[in-house]
PDB file of C-alpha atoms in Angstrom:
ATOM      1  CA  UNK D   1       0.000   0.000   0.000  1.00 69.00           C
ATOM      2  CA  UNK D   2       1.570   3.295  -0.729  1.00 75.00           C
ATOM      3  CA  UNK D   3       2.571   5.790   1.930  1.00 89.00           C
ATOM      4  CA  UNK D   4       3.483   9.784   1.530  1.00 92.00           C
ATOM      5  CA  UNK D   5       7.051  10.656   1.699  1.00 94.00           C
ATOM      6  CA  UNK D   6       8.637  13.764   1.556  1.00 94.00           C
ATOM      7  CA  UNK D   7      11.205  13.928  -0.707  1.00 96.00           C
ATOM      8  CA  UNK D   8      13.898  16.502  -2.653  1.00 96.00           C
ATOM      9  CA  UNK D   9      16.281  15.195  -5.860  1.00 97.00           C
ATOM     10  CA  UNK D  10      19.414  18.089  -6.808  1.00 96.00           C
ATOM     11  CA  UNK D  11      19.287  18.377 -10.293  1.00 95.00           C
ATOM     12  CA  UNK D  12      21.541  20.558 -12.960  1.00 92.00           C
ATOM     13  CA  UNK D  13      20.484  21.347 -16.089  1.00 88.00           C
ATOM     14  CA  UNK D  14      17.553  23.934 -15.016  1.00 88.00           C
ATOM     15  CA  UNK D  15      18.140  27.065 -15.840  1.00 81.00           C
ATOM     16  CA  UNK D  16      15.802  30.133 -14.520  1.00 79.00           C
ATOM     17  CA  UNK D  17      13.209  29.311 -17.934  1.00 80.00           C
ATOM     18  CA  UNK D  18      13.414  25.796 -16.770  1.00 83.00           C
ATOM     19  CA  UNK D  19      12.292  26.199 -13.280  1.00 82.00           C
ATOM     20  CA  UNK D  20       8.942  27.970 -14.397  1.00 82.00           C
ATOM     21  CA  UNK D  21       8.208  25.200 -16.204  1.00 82.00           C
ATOM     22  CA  UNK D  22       8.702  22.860 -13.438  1.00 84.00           C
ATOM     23  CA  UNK D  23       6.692  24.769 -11.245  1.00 81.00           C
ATOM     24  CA  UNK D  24       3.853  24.813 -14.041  1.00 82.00           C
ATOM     25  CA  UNK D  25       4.303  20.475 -14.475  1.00 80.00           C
ATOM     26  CA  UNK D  26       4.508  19.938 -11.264  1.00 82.00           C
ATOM     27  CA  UNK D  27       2.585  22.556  -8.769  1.00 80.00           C
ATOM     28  CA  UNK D  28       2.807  20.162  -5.713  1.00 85.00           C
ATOM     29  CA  UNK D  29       6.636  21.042  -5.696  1.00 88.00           C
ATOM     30  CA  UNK D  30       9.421  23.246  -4.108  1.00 90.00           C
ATOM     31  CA  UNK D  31      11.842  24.187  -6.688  1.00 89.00           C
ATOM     32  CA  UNK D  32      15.148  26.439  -4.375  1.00 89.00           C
ATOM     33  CA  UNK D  33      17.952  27.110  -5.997  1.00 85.00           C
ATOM     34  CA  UNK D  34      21.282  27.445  -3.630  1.00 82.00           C
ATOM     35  CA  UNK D  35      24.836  27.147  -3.944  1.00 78.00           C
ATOM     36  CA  UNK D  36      24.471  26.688  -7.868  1.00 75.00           C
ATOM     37  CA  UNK D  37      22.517  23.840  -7.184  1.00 83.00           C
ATOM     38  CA  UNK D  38      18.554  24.013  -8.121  1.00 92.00           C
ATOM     39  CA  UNK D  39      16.736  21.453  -5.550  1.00 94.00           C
ATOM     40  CA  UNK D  40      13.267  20.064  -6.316  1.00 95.00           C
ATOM     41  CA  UNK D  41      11.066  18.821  -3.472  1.00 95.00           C
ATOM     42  CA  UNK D  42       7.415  17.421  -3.546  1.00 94.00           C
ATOM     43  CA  UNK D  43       5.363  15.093  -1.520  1.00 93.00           C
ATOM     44  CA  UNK D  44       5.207  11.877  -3.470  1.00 93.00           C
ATOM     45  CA  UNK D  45       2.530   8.895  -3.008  1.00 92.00           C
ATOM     46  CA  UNK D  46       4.303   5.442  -3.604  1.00 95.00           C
ATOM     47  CA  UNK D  47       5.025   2.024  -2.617  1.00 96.00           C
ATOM     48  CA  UNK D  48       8.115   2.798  -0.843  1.00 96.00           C
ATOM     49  CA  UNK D  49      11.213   5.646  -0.622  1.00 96.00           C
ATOM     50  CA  UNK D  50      12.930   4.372  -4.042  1.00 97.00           C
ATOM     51  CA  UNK D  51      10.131   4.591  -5.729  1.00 96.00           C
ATOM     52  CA  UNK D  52       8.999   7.835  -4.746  1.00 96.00           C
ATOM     53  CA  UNK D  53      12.372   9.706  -5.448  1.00 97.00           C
ATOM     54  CA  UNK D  54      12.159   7.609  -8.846  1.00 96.00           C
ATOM     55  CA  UNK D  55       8.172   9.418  -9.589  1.00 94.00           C
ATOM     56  CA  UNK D  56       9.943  12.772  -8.695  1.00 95.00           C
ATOM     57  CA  UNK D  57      13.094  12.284 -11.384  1.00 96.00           C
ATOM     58  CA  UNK D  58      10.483  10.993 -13.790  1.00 94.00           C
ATOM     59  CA  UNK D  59       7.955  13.853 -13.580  1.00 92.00           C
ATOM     60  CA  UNK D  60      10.948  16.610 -13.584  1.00 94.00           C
ATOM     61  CA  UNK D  61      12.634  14.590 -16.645  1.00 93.00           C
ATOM     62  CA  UNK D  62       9.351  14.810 -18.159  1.00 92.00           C
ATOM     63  CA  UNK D  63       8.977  18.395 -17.823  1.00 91.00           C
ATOM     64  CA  UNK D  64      12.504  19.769 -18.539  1.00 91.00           C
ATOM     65  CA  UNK D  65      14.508  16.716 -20.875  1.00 92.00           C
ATOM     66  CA  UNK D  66      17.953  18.666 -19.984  1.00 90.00           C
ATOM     67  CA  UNK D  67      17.629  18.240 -15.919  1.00 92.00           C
ATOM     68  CA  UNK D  68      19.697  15.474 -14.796  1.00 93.00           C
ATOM     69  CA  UNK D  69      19.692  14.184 -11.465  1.00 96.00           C
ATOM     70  CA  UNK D  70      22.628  14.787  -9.351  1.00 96.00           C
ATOM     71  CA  UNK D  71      22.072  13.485  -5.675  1.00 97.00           C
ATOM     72  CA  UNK D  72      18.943  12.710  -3.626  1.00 98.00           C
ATOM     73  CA  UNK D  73      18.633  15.997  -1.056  1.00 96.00           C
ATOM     74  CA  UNK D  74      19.150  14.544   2.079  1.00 94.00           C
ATOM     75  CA  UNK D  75      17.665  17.690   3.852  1.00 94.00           C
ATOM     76  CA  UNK D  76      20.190  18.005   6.460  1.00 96.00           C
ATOM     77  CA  UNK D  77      19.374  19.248  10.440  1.00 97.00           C
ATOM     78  CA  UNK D  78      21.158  20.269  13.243  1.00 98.00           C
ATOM     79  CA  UNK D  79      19.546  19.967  17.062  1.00 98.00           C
ATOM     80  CA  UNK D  80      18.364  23.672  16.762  1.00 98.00           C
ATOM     81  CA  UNK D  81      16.179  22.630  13.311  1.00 98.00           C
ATOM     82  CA  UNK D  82      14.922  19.153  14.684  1.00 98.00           C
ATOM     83  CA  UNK D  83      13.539  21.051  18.106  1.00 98.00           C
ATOM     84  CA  UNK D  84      11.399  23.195  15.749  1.00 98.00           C
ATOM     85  CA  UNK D  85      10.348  20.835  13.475  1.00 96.00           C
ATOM     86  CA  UNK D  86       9.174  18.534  16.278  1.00 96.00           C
ATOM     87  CA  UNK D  87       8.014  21.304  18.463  1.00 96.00           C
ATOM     88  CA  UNK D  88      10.037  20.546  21.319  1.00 96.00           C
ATOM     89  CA  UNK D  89      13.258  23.037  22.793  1.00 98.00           C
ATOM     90  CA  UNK D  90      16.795  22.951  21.806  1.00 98.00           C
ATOM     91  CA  UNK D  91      17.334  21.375  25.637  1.00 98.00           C
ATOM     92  CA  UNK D  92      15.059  18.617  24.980  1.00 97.00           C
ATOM     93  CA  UNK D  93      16.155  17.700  21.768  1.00 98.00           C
ATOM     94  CA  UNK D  94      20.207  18.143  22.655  1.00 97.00           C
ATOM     95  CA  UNK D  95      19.477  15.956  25.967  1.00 97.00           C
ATOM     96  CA  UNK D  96      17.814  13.207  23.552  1.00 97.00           C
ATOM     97  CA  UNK D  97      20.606  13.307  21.388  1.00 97.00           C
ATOM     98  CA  UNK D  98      23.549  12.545  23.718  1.00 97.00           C
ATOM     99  CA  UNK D  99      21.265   9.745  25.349  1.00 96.00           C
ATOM    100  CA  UNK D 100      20.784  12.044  28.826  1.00 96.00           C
ATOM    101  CA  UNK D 101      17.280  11.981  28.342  1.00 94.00           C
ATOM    102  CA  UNK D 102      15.157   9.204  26.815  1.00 92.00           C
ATOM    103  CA  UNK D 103      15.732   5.703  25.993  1.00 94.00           C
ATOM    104  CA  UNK D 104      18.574   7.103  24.313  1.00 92.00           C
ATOM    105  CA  UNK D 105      20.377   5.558  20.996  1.00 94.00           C
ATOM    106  CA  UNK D 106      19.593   8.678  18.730  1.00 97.00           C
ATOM    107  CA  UNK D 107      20.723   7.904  15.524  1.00 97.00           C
ATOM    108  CA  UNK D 108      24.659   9.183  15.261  1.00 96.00           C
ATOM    109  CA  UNK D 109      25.033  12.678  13.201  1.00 97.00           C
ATOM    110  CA  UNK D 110      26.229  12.098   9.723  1.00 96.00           C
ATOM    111  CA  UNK D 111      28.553  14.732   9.978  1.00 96.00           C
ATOM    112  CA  UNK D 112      29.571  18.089  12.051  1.00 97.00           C
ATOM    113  CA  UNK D 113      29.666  21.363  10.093  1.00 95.00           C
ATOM    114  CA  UNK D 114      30.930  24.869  11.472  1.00 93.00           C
ATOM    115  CA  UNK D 115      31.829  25.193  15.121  1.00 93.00           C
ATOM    116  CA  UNK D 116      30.600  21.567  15.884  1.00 95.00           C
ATOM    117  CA  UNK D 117      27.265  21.908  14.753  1.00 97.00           C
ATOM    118  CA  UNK D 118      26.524  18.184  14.145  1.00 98.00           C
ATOM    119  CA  UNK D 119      23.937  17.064  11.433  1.00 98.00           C
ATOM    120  CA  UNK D 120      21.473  14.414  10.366  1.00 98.00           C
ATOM    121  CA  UNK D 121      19.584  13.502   7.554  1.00 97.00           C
ATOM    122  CA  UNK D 122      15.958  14.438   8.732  1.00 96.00           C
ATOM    123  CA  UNK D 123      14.255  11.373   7.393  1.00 96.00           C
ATOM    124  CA  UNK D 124      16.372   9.308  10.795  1.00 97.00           C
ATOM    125  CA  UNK D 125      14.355  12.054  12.820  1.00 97.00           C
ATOM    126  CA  UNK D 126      10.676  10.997  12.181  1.00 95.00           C
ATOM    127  CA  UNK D 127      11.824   6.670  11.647  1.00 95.00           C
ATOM    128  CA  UNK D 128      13.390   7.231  15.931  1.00 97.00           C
ATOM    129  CA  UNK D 129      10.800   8.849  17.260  1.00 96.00           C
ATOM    130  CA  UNK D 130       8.288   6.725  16.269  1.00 95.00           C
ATOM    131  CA  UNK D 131      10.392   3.527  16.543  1.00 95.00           C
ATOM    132  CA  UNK D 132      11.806   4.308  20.059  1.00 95.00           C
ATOM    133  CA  UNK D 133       9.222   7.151  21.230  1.00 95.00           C
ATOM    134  CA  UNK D 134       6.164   6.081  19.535  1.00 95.00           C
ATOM    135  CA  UNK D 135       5.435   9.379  18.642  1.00 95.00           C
ATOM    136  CA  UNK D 136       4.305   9.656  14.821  1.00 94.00           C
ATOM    137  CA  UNK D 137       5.430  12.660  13.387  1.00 94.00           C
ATOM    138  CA  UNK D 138       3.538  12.081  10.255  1.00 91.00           C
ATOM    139  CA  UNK D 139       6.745  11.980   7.926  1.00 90.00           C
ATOM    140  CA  UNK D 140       8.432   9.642   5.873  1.00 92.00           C
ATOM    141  CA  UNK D 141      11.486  10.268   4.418  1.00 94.00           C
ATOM    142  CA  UNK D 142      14.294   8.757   2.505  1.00 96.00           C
ATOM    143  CA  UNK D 143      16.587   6.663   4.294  1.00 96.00           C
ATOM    144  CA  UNK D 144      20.300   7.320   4.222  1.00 96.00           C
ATOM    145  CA  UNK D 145      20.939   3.989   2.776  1.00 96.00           C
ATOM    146  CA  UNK D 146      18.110   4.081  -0.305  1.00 97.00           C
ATOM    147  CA  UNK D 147      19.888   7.794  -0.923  1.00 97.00           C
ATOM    148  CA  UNK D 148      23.316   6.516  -1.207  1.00 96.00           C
ATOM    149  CA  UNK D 149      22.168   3.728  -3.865  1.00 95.00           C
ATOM    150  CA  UNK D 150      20.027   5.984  -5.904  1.00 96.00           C
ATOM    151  CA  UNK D 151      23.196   8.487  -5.485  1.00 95.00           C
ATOM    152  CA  UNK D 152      24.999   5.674  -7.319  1.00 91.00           C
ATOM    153  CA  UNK D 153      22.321   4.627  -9.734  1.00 90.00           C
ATOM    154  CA  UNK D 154      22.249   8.811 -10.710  1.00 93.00           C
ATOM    155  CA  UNK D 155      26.262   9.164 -11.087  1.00 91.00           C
ATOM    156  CA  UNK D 156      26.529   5.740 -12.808  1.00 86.00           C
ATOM    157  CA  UNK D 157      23.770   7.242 -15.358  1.00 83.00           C
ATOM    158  CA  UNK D 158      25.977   9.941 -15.878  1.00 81.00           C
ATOM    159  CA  UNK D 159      29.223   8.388 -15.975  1.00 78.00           C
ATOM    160  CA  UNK D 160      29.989   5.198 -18.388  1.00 71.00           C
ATOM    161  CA  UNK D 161      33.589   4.858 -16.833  1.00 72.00           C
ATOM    162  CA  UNK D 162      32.109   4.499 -13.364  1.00 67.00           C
ATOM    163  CA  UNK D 163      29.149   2.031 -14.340  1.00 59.00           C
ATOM    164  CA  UNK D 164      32.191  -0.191 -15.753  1.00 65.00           C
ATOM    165  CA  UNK D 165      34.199  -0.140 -12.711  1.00 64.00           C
ATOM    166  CA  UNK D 166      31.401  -1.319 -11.008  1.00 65.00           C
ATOM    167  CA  UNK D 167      30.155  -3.808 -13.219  1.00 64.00           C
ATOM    168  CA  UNK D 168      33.794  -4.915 -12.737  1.00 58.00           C
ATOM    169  CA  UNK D 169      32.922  -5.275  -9.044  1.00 58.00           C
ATOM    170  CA  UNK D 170      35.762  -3.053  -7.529  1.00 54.00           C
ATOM    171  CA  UNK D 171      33.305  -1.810  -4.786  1.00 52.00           C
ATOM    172  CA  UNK D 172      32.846  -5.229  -3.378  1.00 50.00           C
ATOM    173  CA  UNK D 173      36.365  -6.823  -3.497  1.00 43.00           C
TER     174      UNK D 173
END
């Protein structure tokens, strides 16, 4: 049975003509541009995460031939952005991640950016609280995991060199 997940795909090829007609195609969606690199976002009905960030390429592909998908947008948060998307303080959420409050075992931070400002993909956000809180925040997102193989899948598209070094298995040895 499908389910609703929230998901964003960073594309080149969309220029500022481009991006209108996105927007027309697809009015569900959240076209940003930052950095240089133009990020589409929608909330997409399928059978599971793949599949939804696969409708999203599809209907963008469809509506602009020239964008090619780069990377699935992980949409990245610190403590400060997961205690306002889950209404809760800073405090609260800081205390839950470093296990001093809760049943602990937070999902680990992905990375730390700027003074130590650690970071997580949102979509482990929602999948913890409801797994070890029960607390349904109403979000699905795409896993870390199904991101890094479509990541692959996209470059691998893009690149015939690198879909021969893998079909040569150098990953796995």
């Amino acid at each position: 049975m499908p389910s609703t997940y929230k998901v964003g795909v960073v594309f080149e090829g969309l220029d500022h003509a481009s991006l209108g007609l996105v927007s027309r195609a697809l009015p569900e969606t959240v076209v940003s541009e930052a950095g240089g690199a133009t990020t589409v976002r929608a909330t997409v009905r399928a059978p599971g995460p793949a599949a939804a960030v696969s409708q999203l390429v599809e209907s963008v592909s469809k509506a602009v031939p020239a964008a090619v998908p780069m990377r699935v947008d992980q949409d990245l948060v610190s403590v400060s952005d997961i205690a306002r998307r889950v209404g809760r303080t800073r405090a609260y959420v800081r205390l839950l991640v470093d296990g001093k409050r809760g049943p602990g075992r937070f999902p680990p931070a992905i990375g730390v950016v700027g003074d130590g400002i650690r970071v997580w993909p949102w979509s482990v956000v929602p999948e913890w609280f409801d797994k070890v809180l029960g607390v349904d925040l109403g979000e699905n997102g795409v896993p870390p995991l199904t991101a890094a193989v479509l990541d692959v899948s996209f470059a691998t598209r893009r690149s015939p060199e690198l879909a021969s070094a893998l079909g040569r298995g150098w990953l796995t040895s």
